[in-house]
JSON list of C-alpha atoms in Angstrom, two decimals:
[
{"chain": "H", "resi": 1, "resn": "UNK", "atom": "CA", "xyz": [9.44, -15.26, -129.72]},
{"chain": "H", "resi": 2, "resn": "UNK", "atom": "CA", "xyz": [12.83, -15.89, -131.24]},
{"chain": "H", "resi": 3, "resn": "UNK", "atom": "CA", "xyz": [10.94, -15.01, -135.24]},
{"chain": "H", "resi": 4, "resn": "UNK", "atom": "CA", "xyz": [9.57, -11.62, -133.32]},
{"chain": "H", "resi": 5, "resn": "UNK", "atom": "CA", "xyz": [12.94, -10.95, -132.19]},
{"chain": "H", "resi": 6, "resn": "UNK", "atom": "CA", "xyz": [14.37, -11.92, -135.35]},
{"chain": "H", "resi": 7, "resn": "UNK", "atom": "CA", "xyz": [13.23, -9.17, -137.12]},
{"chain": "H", "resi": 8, "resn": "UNK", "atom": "CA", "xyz": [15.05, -6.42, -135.37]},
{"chain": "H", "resi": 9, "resn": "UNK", "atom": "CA", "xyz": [17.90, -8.27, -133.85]},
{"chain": "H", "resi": 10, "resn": "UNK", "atom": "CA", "xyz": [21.07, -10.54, -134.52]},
{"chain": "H", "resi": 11, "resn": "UNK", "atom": "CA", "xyz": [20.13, -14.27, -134.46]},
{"chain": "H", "resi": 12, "resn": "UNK", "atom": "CA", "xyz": [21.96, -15.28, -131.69]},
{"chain": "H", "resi": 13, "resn": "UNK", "atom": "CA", "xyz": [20.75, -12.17, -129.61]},
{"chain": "H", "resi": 14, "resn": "UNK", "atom": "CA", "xyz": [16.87, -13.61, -130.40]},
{"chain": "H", "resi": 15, "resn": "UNK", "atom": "CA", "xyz": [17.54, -17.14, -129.60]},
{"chain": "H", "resi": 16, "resn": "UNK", "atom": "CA", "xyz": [18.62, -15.26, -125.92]},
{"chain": "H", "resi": 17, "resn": "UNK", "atom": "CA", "xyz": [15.99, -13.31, -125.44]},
{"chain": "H", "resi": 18, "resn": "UNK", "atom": "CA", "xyz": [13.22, -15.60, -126.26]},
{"chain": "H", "resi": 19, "resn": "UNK", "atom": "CA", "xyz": [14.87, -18.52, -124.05]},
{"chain": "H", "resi": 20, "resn": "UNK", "atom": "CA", "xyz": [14.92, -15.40, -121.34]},
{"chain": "H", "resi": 21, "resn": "UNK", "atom": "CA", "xyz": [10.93, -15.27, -121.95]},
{"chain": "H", "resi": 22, "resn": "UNK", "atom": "CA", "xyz": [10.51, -18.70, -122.08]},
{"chain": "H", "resi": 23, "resn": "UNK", "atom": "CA", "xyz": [12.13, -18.83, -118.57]},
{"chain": "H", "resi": 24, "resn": "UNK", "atom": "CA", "xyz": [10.92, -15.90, -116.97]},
{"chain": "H", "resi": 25, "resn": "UNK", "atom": "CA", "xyz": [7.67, -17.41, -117.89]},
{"chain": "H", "resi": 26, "resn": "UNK", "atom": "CA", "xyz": [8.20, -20.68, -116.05]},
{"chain": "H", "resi": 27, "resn": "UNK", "atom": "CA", "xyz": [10.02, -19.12, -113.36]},
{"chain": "H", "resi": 28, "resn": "UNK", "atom": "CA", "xyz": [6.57, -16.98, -112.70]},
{"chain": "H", "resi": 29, "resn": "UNK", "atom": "CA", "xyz": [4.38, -19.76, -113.08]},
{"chain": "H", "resi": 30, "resn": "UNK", "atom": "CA", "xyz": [6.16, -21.91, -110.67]},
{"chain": "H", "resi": 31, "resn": "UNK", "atom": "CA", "xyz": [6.43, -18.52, -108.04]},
{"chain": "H", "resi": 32, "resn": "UNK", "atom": "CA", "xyz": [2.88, -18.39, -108.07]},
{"chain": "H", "resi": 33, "resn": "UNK", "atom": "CA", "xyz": [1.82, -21.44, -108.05]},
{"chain": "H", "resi": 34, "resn": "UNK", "atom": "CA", "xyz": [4.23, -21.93, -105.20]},
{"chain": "H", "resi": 35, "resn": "UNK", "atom": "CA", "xyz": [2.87, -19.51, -103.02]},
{"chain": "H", "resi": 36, "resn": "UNK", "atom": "CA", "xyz": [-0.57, -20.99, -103.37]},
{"chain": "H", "resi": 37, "resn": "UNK", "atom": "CA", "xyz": [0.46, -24.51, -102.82]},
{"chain": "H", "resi": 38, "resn": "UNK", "atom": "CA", "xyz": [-0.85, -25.50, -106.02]},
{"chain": "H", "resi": 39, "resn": "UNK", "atom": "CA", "xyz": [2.49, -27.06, -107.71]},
{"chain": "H", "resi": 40, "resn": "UNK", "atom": "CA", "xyz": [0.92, -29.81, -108.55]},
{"chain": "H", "resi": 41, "resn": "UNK", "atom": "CA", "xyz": [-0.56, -27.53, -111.37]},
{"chain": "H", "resi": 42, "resn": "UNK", "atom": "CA", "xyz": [2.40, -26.05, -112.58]},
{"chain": "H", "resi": 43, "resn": "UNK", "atom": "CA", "xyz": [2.61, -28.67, -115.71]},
{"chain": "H", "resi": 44, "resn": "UNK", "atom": "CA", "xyz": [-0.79, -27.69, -117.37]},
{"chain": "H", "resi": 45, "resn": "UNK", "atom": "CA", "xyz": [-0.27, -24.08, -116.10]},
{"chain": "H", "resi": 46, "resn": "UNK", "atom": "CA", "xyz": [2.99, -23.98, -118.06]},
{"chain": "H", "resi": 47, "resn": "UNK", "atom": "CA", "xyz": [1.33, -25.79, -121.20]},
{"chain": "H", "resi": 48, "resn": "UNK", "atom": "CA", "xyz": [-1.61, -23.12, -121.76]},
{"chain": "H", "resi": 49, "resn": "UNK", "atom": "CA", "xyz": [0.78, -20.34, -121.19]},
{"chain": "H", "resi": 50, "resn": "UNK", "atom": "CA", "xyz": [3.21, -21.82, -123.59]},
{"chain": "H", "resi": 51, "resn": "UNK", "atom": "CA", "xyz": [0.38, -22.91, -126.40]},
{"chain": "H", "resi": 52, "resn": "UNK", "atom": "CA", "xyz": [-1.29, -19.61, -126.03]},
{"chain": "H", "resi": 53, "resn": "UNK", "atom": "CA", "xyz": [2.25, -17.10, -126.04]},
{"chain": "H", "resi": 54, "resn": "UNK", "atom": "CA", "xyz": [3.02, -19.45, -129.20]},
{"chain": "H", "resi": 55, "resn": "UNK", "atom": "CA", "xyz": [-0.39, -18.79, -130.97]},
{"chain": "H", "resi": 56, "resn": "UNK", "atom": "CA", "xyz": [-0.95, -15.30, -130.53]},
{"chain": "H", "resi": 57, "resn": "UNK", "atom": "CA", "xyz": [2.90, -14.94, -130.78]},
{"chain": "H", "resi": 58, "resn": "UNK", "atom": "CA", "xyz": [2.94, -16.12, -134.40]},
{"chain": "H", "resi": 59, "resn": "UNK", "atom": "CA", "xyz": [0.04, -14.06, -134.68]},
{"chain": "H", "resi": 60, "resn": "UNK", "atom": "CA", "xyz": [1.69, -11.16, -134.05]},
{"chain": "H", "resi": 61, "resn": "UNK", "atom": "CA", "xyz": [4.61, -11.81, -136.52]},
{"chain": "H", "resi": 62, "resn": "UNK", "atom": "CA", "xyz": [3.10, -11.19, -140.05]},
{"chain": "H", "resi": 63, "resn": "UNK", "atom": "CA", "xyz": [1.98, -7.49, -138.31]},
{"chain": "H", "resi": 64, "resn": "UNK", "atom": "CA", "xyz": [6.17, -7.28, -136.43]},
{"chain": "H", "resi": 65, "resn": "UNK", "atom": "CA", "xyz": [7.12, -8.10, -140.23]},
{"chain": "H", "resi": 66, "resn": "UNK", "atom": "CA", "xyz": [5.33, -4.53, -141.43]},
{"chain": "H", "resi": 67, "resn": "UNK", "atom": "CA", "xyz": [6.43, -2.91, -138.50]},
{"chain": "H", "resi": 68, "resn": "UNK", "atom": "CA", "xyz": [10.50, -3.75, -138.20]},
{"chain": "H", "resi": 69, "resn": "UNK", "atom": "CA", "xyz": [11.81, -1.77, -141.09]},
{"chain": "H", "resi": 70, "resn": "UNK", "atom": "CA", "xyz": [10.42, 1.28, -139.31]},
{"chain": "H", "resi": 71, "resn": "UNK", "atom": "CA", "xyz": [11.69, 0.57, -136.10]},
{"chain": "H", "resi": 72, "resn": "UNK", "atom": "CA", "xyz": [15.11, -0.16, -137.61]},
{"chain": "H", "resi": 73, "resn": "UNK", "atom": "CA", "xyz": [15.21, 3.21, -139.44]},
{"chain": "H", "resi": 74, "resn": "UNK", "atom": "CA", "xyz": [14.18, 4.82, -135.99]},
{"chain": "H", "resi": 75, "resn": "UNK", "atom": "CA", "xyz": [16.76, 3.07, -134.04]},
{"chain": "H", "resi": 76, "resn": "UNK", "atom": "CA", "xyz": [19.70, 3.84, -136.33]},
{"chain": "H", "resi": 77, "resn": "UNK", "atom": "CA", "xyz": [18.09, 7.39, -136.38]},
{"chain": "H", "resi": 78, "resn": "UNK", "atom": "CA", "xyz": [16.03, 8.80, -133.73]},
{"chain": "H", "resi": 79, "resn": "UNK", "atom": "CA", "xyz": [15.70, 12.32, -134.65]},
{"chain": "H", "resi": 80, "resn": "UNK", "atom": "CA", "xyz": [13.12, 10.83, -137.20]},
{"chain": "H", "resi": 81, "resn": "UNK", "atom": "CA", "xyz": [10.65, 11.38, -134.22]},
{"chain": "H", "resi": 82, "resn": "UNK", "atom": "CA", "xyz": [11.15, 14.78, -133.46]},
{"chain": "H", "resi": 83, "resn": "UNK", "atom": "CA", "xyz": [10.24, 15.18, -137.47]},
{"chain": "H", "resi": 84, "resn": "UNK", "atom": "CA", "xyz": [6.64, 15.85, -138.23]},
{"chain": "H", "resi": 85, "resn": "UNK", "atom": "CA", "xyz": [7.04, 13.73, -141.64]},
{"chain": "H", "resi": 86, "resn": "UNK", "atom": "CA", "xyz": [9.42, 11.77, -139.87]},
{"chain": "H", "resi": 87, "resn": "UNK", "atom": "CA", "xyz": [9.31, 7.62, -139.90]},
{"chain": "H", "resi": 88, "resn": "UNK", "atom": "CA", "xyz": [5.84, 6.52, -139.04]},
{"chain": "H", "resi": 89, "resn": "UNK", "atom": "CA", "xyz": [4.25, 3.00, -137.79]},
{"chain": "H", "resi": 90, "resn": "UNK", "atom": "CA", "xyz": [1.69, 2.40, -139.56]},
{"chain": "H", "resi": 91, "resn": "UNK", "atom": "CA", "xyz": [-1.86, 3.24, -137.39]},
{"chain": "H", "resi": 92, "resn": "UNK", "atom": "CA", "xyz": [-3.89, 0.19, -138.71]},
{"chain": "H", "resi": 93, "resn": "UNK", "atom": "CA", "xyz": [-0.68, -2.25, -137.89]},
{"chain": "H", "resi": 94, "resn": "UNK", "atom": "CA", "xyz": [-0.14, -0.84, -134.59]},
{"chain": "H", "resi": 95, "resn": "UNK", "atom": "CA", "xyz": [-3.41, -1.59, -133.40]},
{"chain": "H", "resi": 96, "resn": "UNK", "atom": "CA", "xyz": [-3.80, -4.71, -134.29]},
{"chain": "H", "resi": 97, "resn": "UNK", "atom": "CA", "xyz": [-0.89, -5.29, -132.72]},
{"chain": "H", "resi": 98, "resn": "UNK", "atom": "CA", "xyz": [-1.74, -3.83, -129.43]},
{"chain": "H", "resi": 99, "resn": "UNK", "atom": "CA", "xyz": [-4.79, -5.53, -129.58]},
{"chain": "H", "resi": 100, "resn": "UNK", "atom": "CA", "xyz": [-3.45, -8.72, -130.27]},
{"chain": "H", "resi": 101, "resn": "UNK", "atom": "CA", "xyz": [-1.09, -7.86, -126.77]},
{"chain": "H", "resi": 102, "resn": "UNK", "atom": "CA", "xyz": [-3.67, -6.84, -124.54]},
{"chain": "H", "resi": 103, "resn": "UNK", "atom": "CA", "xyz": [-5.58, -9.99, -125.41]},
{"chain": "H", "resi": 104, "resn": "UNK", "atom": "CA", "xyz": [-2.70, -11.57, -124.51]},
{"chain": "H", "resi": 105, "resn": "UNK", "atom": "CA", "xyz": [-2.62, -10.17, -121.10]},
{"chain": "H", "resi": 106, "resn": "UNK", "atom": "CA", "xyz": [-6.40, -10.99, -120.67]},
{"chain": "H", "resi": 107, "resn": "UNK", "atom": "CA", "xyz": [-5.56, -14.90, -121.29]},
{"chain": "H", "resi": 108, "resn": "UNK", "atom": "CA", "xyz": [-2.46, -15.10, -119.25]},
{"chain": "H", "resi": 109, "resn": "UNK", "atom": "CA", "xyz": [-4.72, -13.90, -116.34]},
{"chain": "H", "resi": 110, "resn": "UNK", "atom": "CA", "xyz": [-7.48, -16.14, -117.27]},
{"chain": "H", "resi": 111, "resn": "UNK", "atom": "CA", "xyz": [-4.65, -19.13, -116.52]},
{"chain": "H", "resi": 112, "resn": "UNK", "atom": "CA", "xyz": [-3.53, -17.81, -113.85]},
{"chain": "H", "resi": 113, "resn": "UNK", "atom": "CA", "xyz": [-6.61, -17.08, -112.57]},
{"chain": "H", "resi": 114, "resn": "UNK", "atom": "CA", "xyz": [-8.08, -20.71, -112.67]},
{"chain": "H", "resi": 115, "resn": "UNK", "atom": "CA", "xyz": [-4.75, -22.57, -112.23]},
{"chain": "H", "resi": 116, "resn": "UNK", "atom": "CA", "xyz": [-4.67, -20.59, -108.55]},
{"chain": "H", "resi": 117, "resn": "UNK", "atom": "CA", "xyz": [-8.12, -20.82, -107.70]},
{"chain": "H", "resi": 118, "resn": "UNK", "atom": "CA", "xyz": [-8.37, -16.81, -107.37]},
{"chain": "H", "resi": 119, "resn": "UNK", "atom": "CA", "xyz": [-10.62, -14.01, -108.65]},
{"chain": "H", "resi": 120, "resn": "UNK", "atom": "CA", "xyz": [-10.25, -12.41, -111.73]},
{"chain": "H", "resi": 121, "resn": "UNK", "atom": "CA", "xyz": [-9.18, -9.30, -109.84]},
{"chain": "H", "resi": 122, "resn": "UNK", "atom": "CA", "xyz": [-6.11, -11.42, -108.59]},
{"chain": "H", "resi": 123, "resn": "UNK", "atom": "CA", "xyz": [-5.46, -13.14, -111.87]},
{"chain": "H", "resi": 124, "resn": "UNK", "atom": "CA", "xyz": [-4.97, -10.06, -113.40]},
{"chain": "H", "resi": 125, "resn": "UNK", "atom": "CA", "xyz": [-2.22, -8.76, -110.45]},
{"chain": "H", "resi": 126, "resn": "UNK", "atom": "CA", "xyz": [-0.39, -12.13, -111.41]},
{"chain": "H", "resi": 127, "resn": "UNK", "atom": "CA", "xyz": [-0.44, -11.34, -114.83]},
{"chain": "H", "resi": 128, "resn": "UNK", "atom": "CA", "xyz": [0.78, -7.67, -114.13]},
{"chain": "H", "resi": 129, "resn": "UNK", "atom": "CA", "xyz": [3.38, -9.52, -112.12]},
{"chain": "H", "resi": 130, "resn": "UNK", "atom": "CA", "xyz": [4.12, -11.81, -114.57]},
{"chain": "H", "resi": 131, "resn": "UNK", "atom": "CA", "xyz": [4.76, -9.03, -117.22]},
{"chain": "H", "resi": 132, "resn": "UNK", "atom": "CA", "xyz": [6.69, -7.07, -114.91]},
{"chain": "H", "resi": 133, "resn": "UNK", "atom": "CA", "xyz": [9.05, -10.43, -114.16]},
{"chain": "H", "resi": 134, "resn": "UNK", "atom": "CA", "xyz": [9.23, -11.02, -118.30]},
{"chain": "H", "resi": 135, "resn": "UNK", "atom": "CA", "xyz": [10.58, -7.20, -118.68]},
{"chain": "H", "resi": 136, "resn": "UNK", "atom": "CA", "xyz": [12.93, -7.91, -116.19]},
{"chain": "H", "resi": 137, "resn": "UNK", "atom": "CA", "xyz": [14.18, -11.42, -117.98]},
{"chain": "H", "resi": 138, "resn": "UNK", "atom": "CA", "xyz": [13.98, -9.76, -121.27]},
{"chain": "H", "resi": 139, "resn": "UNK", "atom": "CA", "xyz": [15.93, -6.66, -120.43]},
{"chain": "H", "resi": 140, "resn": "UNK", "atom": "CA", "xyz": [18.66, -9.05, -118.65]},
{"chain": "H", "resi": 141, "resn": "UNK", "atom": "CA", "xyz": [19.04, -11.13, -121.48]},
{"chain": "H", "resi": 142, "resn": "UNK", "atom": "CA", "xyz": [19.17, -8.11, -124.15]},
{"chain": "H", "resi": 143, "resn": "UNK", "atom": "CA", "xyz": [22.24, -6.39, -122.04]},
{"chain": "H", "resi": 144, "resn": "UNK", "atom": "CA", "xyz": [23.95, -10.33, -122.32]},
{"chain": "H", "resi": 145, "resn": "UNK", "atom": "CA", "xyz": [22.74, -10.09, -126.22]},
{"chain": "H", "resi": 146, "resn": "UNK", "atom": "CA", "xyz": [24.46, -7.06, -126.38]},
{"chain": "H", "resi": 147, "resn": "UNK", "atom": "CA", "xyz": [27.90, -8.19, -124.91]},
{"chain": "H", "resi": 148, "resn": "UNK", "atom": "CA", "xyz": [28.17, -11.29, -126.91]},
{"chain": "H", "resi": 149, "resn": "UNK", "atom": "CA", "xyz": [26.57, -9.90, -129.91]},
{"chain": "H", "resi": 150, "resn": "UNK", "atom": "CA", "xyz": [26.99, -6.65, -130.25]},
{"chain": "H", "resi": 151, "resn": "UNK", "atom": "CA", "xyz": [23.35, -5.74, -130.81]},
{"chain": "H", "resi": 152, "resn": "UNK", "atom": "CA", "xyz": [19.88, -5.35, -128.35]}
]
């Protein structure tokens, strides 16, 4: 998470925000697990969603590498959108990359879904929750990033 952020942000602002996602993460796992009575799970919970986030995570950084410039040039100027030649992602990269996140979704509910003994249907509303909860760390941490370093 912290190469992802890398791209885009200071260094010390990444470091942040991945340990927020790293966190949030656990912190969901453990919630949910929780309220099922299933702690006793939470170890090899934690280790798929870890080993997975890492895989597809690296996975996603050669595409982030083709990617940053343009969101950099966006960021520092964002009338480029309003522009009909303005700065562009490009369509093939962005797919992939989307594709590469929703398959990440449908894995985190597969875990959750069999490390709480629920239906896919339910799996999926914990991994919904579990995004939502990761936004939440994420956005936290980036207005912190932002204090201390300026940049988020």
């Amino acid at each position: 998470n912290a190469l992802m952020f890398a791209q885009v942000l200071p260094a010390g602002a990444a470091v942040l925000m991945a340990a927020a996602m790293i966190g949030g993460l656990g912190f969901i796992a453990r919630m949910l697990l929780r309220v099922r009575k299933l702690e006793g799970r939470l170890h090899q919970t934690l280790a798929a969603l870890f080993a997975t986030n890492a895989a597809l995570t690296l996975a996603l950084v050669p595409l982030f590498l083709q990617v940053a410039p343009v969101l950099k040039l966006i960021a520092e100027n964002p009338a480029l959108l309003e522009q009909p030649d303005g700065a562009k992602l490009p369509q093939g990269i962005a797919f992939a990359m989307n594709a590469l996140n929703i398959w990440s979704f449908v894995v985190t509910a597969s875990i959750f879904r069999h490390a709480a003994n629920t239906s896919l249907a339910v799996g999926m509303l914990m991994a919904f929750a579990s995004a939502f909860v990761l936004l939440m760390f994420v956005a936290t941490a980036g207005a912190v990033a932002g204090a201390l370093f300026g940049a988020a």
